PDB file of C-alpha atoms in Angstrom:
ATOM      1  CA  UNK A 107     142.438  96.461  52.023  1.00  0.00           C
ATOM      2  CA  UNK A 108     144.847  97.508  49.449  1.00  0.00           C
ATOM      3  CA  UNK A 109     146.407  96.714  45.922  1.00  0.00           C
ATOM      4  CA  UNK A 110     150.782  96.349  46.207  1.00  0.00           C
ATOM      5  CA  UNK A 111     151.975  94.638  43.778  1.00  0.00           C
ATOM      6  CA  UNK A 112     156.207  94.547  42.646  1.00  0.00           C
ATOM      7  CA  UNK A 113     155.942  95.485  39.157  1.00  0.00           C
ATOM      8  CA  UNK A 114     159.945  93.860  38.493  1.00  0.00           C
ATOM      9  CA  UNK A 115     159.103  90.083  38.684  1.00  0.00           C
ATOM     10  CA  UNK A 116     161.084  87.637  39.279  1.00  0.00           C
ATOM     11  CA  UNK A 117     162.872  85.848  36.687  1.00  0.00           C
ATOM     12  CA  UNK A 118     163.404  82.436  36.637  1.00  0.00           C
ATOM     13  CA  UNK A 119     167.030  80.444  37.637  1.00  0.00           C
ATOM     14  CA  UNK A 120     168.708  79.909  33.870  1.00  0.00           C
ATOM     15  CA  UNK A 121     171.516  77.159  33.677  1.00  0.00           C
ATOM     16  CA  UNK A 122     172.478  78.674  30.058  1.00  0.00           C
ATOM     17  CA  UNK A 123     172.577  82.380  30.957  1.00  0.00           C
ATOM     18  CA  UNK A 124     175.092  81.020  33.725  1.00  0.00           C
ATOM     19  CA  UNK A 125     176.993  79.340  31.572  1.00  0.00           C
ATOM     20  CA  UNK A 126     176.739  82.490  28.995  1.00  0.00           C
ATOM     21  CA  UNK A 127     178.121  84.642  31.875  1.00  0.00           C
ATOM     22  CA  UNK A 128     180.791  82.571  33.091  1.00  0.00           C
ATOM     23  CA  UNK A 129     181.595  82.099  29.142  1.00  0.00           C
ATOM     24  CA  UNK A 130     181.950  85.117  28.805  1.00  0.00           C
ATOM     25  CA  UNK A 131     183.583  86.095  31.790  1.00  0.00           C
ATOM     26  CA  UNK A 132     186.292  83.115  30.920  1.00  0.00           C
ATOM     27  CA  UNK A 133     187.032  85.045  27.545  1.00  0.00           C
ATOM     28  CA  UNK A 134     187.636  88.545  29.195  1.00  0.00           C
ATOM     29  CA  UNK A 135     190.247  86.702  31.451  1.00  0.00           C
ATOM     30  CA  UNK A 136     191.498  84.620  28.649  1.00  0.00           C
ATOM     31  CA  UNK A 137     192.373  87.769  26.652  1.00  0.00           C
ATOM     32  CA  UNK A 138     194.040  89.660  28.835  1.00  0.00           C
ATOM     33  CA  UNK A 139     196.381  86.663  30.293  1.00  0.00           C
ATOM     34  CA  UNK A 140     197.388  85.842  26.538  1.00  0.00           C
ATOM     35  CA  UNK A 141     198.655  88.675  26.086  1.00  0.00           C
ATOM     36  CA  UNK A 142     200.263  88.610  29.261  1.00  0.00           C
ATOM     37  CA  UNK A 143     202.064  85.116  28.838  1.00  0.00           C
ATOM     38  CA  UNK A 144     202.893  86.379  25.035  1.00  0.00           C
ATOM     39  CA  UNK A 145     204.782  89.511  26.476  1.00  0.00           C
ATOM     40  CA  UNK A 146     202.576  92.046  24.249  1.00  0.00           C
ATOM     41  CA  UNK A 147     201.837  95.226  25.108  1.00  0.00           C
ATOM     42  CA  UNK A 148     198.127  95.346  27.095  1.00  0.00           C
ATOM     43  CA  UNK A 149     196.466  98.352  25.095  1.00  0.00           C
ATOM     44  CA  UNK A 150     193.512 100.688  25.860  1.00  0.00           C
ATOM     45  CA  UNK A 151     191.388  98.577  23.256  1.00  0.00           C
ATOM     46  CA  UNK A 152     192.382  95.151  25.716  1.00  0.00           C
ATOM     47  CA  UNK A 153     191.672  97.278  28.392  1.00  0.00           C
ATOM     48  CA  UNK A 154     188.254  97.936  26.989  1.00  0.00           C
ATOM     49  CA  UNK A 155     187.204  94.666  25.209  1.00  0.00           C
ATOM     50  CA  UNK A 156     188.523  92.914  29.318  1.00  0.00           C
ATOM     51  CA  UNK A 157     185.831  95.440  30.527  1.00  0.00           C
ATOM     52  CA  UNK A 158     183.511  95.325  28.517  1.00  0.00           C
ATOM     53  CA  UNK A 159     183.211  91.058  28.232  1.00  0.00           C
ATOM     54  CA  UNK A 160     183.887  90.960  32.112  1.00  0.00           C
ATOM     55  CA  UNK A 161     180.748  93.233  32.692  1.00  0.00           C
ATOM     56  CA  UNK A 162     178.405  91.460  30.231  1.00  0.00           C
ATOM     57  CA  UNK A 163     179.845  87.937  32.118  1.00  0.00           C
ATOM     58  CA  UNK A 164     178.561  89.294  35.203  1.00  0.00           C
ATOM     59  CA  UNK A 165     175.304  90.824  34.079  1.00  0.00           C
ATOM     60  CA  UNK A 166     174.809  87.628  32.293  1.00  0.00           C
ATOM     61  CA  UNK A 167     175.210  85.243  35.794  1.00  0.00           C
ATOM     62  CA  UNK A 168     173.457  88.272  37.774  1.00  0.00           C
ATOM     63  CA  UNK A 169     170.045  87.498  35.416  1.00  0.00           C
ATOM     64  CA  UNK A 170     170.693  83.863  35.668  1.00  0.00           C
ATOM     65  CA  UNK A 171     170.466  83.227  38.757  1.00  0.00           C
ATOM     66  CA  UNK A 172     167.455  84.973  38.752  1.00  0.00           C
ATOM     67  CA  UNK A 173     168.682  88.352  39.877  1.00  0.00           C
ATOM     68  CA  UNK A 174     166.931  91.632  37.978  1.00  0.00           C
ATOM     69  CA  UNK A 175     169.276  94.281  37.073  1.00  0.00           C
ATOM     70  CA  UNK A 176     166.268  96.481  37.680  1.00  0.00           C
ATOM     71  CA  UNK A 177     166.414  95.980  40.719  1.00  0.00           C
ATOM     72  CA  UNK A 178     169.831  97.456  41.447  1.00  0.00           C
ATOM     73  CA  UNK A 179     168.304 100.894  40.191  1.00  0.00           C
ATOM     74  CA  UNK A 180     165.377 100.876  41.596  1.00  0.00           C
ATOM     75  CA  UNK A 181     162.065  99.558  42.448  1.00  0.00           C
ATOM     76  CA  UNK A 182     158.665  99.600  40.577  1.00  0.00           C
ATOM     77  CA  UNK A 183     155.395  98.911  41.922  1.00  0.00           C
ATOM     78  CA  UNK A 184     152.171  99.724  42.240  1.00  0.00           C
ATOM     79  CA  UNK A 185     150.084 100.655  45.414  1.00  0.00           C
ATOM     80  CA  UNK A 186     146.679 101.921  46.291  1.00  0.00           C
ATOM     81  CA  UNK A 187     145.170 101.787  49.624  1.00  0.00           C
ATOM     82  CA  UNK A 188     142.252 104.034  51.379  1.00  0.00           C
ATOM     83  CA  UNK A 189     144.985 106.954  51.991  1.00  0.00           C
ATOM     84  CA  UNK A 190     146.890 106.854  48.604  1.00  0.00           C
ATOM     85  CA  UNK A 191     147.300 105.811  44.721  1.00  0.00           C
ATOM     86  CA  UNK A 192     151.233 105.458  43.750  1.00  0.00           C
ATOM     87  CA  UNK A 193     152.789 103.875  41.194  1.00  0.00           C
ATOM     88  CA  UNK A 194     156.168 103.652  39.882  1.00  0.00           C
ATOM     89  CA  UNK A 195     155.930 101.701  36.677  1.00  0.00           C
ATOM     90  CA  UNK A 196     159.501 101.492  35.551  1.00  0.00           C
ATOM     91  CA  UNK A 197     162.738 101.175  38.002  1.00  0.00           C
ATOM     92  CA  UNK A 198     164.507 104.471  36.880  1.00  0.00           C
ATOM     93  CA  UNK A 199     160.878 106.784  36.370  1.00  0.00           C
ATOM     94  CA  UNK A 200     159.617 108.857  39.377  1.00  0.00           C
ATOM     95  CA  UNK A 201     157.472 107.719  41.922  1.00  0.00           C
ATOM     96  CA  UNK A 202     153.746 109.213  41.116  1.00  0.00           C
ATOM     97  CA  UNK A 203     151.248 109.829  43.900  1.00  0.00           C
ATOM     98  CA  UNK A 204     148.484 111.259  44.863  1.00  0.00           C
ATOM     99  CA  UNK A 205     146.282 111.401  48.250  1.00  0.00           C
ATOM    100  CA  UNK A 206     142.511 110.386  47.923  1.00  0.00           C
ATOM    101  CA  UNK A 207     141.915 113.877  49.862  1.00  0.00           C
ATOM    102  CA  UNK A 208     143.343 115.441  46.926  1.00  0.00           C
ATOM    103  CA  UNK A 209     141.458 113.427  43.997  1.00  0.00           C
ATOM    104  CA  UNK A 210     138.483 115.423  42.454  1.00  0.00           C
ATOM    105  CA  UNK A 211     137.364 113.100  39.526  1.00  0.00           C
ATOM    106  CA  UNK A 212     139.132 109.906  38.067  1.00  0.00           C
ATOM    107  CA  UNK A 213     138.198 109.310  34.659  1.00  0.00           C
ATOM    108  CA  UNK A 214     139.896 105.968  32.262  1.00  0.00           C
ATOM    109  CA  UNK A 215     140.632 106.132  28.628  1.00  0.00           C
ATOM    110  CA  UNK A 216     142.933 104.228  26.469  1.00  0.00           C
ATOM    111  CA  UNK A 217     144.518 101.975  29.001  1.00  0.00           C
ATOM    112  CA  UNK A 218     145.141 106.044  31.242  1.00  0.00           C
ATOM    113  CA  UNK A 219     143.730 106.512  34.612  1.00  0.00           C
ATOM    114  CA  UNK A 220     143.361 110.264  34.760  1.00  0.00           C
ATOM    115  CA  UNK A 221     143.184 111.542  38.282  1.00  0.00           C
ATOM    116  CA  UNK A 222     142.103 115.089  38.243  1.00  0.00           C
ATOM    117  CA  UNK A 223     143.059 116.636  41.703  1.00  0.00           C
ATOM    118  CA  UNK A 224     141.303 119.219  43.791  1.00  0.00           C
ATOM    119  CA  UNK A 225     143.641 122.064  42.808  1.00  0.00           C
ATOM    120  CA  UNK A 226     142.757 121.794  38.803  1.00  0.00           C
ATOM    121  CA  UNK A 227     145.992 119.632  37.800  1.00  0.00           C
ATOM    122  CA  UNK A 228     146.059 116.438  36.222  1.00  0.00           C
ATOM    123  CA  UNK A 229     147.887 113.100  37.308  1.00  0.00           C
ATOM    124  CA  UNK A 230     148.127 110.721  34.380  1.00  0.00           C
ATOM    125  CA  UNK A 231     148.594 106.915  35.493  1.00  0.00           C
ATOM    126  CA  UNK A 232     149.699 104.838  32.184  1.00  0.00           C
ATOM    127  CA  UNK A 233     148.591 101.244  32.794  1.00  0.00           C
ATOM    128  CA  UNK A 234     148.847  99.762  29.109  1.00  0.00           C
ATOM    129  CA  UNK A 235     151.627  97.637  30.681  1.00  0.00           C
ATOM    130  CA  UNK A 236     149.715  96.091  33.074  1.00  0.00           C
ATOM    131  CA  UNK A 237     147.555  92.455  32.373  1.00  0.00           C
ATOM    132  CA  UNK A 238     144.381  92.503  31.258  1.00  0.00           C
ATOM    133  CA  UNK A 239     142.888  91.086  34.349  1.00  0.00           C
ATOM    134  CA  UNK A 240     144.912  93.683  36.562  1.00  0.00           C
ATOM    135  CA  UNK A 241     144.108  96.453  34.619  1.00  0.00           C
ATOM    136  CA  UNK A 242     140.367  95.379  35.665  1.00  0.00           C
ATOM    137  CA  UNK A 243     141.219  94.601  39.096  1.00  0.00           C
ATOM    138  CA  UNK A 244     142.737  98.003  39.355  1.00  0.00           C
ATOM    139  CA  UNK A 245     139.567  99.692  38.080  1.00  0.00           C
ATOM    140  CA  UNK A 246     137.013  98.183  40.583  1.00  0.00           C
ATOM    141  CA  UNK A 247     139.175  98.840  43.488  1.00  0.00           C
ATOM    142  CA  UNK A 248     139.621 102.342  42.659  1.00  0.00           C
ATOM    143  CA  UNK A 249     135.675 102.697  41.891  1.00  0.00           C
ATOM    144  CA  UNK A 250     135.204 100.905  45.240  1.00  0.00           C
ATOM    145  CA  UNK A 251     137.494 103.225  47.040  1.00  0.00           C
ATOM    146  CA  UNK A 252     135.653 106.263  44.661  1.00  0.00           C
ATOM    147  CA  UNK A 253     132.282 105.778  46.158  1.00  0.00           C
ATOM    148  CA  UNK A 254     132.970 105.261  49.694  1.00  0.00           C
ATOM    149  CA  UNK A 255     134.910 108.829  49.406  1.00  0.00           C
ATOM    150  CA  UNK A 256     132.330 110.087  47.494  1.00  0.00           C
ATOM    151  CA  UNK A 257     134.912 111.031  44.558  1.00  0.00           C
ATOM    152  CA  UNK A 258     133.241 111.013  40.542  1.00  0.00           C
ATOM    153  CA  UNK A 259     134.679 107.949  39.323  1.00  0.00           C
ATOM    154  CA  UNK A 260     133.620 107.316  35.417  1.00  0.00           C
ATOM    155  CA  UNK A 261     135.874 103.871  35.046  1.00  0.00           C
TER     156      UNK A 261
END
């Protein structure tokens, strides 16, 4: 048995943020073919307002279809299993884990899970983003997990 859970959820499919991307993405284009068709002079500032419109267009239709940008950076999730606790909460934090042979005591405070490990370091699990009902779900599996290993749990 084990807890896994993707910590980037899904977003739903958004008709307007499409249309706000392809708006947008319309206006970059528009730009830089009027000053094409008026013979100007394409400077660093069109060059830079094309990029910068084209790249919100596209982030824009990315989210609305449902799409995290997260995503593209990373993943964050959360897993604990007889063998291990990791967790990744954000997409571009490191990947914390420890091994149940190495866990001493686990003690929780203020929405913290602190894991103290066999070799007198501390591993500091922030859950105040987490639900509620998670957060509790989280707690009795560890304290399940605790006992059977024997480990000082105080949850």
């Amino acid at each position: 048995m084990e807890i896994k859970k993707n910590l980037l959820r899904n977003e739903k499919k958004s008709y307007l943020r499409i249309s706000v991307g392809v708006l947008f993405f319309i206006i970059s284009i528009w730009w830089i073919s009027l000053k094409i068709r008026q013979e100007q002079e394409i400077s660093l500032f069109d060059w830079v307002y094309f990029g910068i419109f084209t790249l919100n267009g596209i982030s824009h239709s990315i989210a609305g279809f449902g799409f995290r940008i997260e995503e593209l950076f990373g993943k964050a999730f959360i897993l604990i299993n007889k063998e291990k606790i990791s967790m990744k909460a954000k997409a571009l934090e490191k990947e914390q884990t420890v091994l149940w042979s190495e866990i001493k005591k686990i003690n929780y405070h203020l929405n913290k899970l602190q894991i103290h490990k066999t070799d007198n370091t501390t591993l500091t699990f922030n859950l105040s983003e987490f639900e509620y009902a998670f957060k509790n779900e989280i707690k009795e599996f560890i304290k399940s997990i605790a006992t059977e290993k024997q480990i000082i749990a105080a949850l």
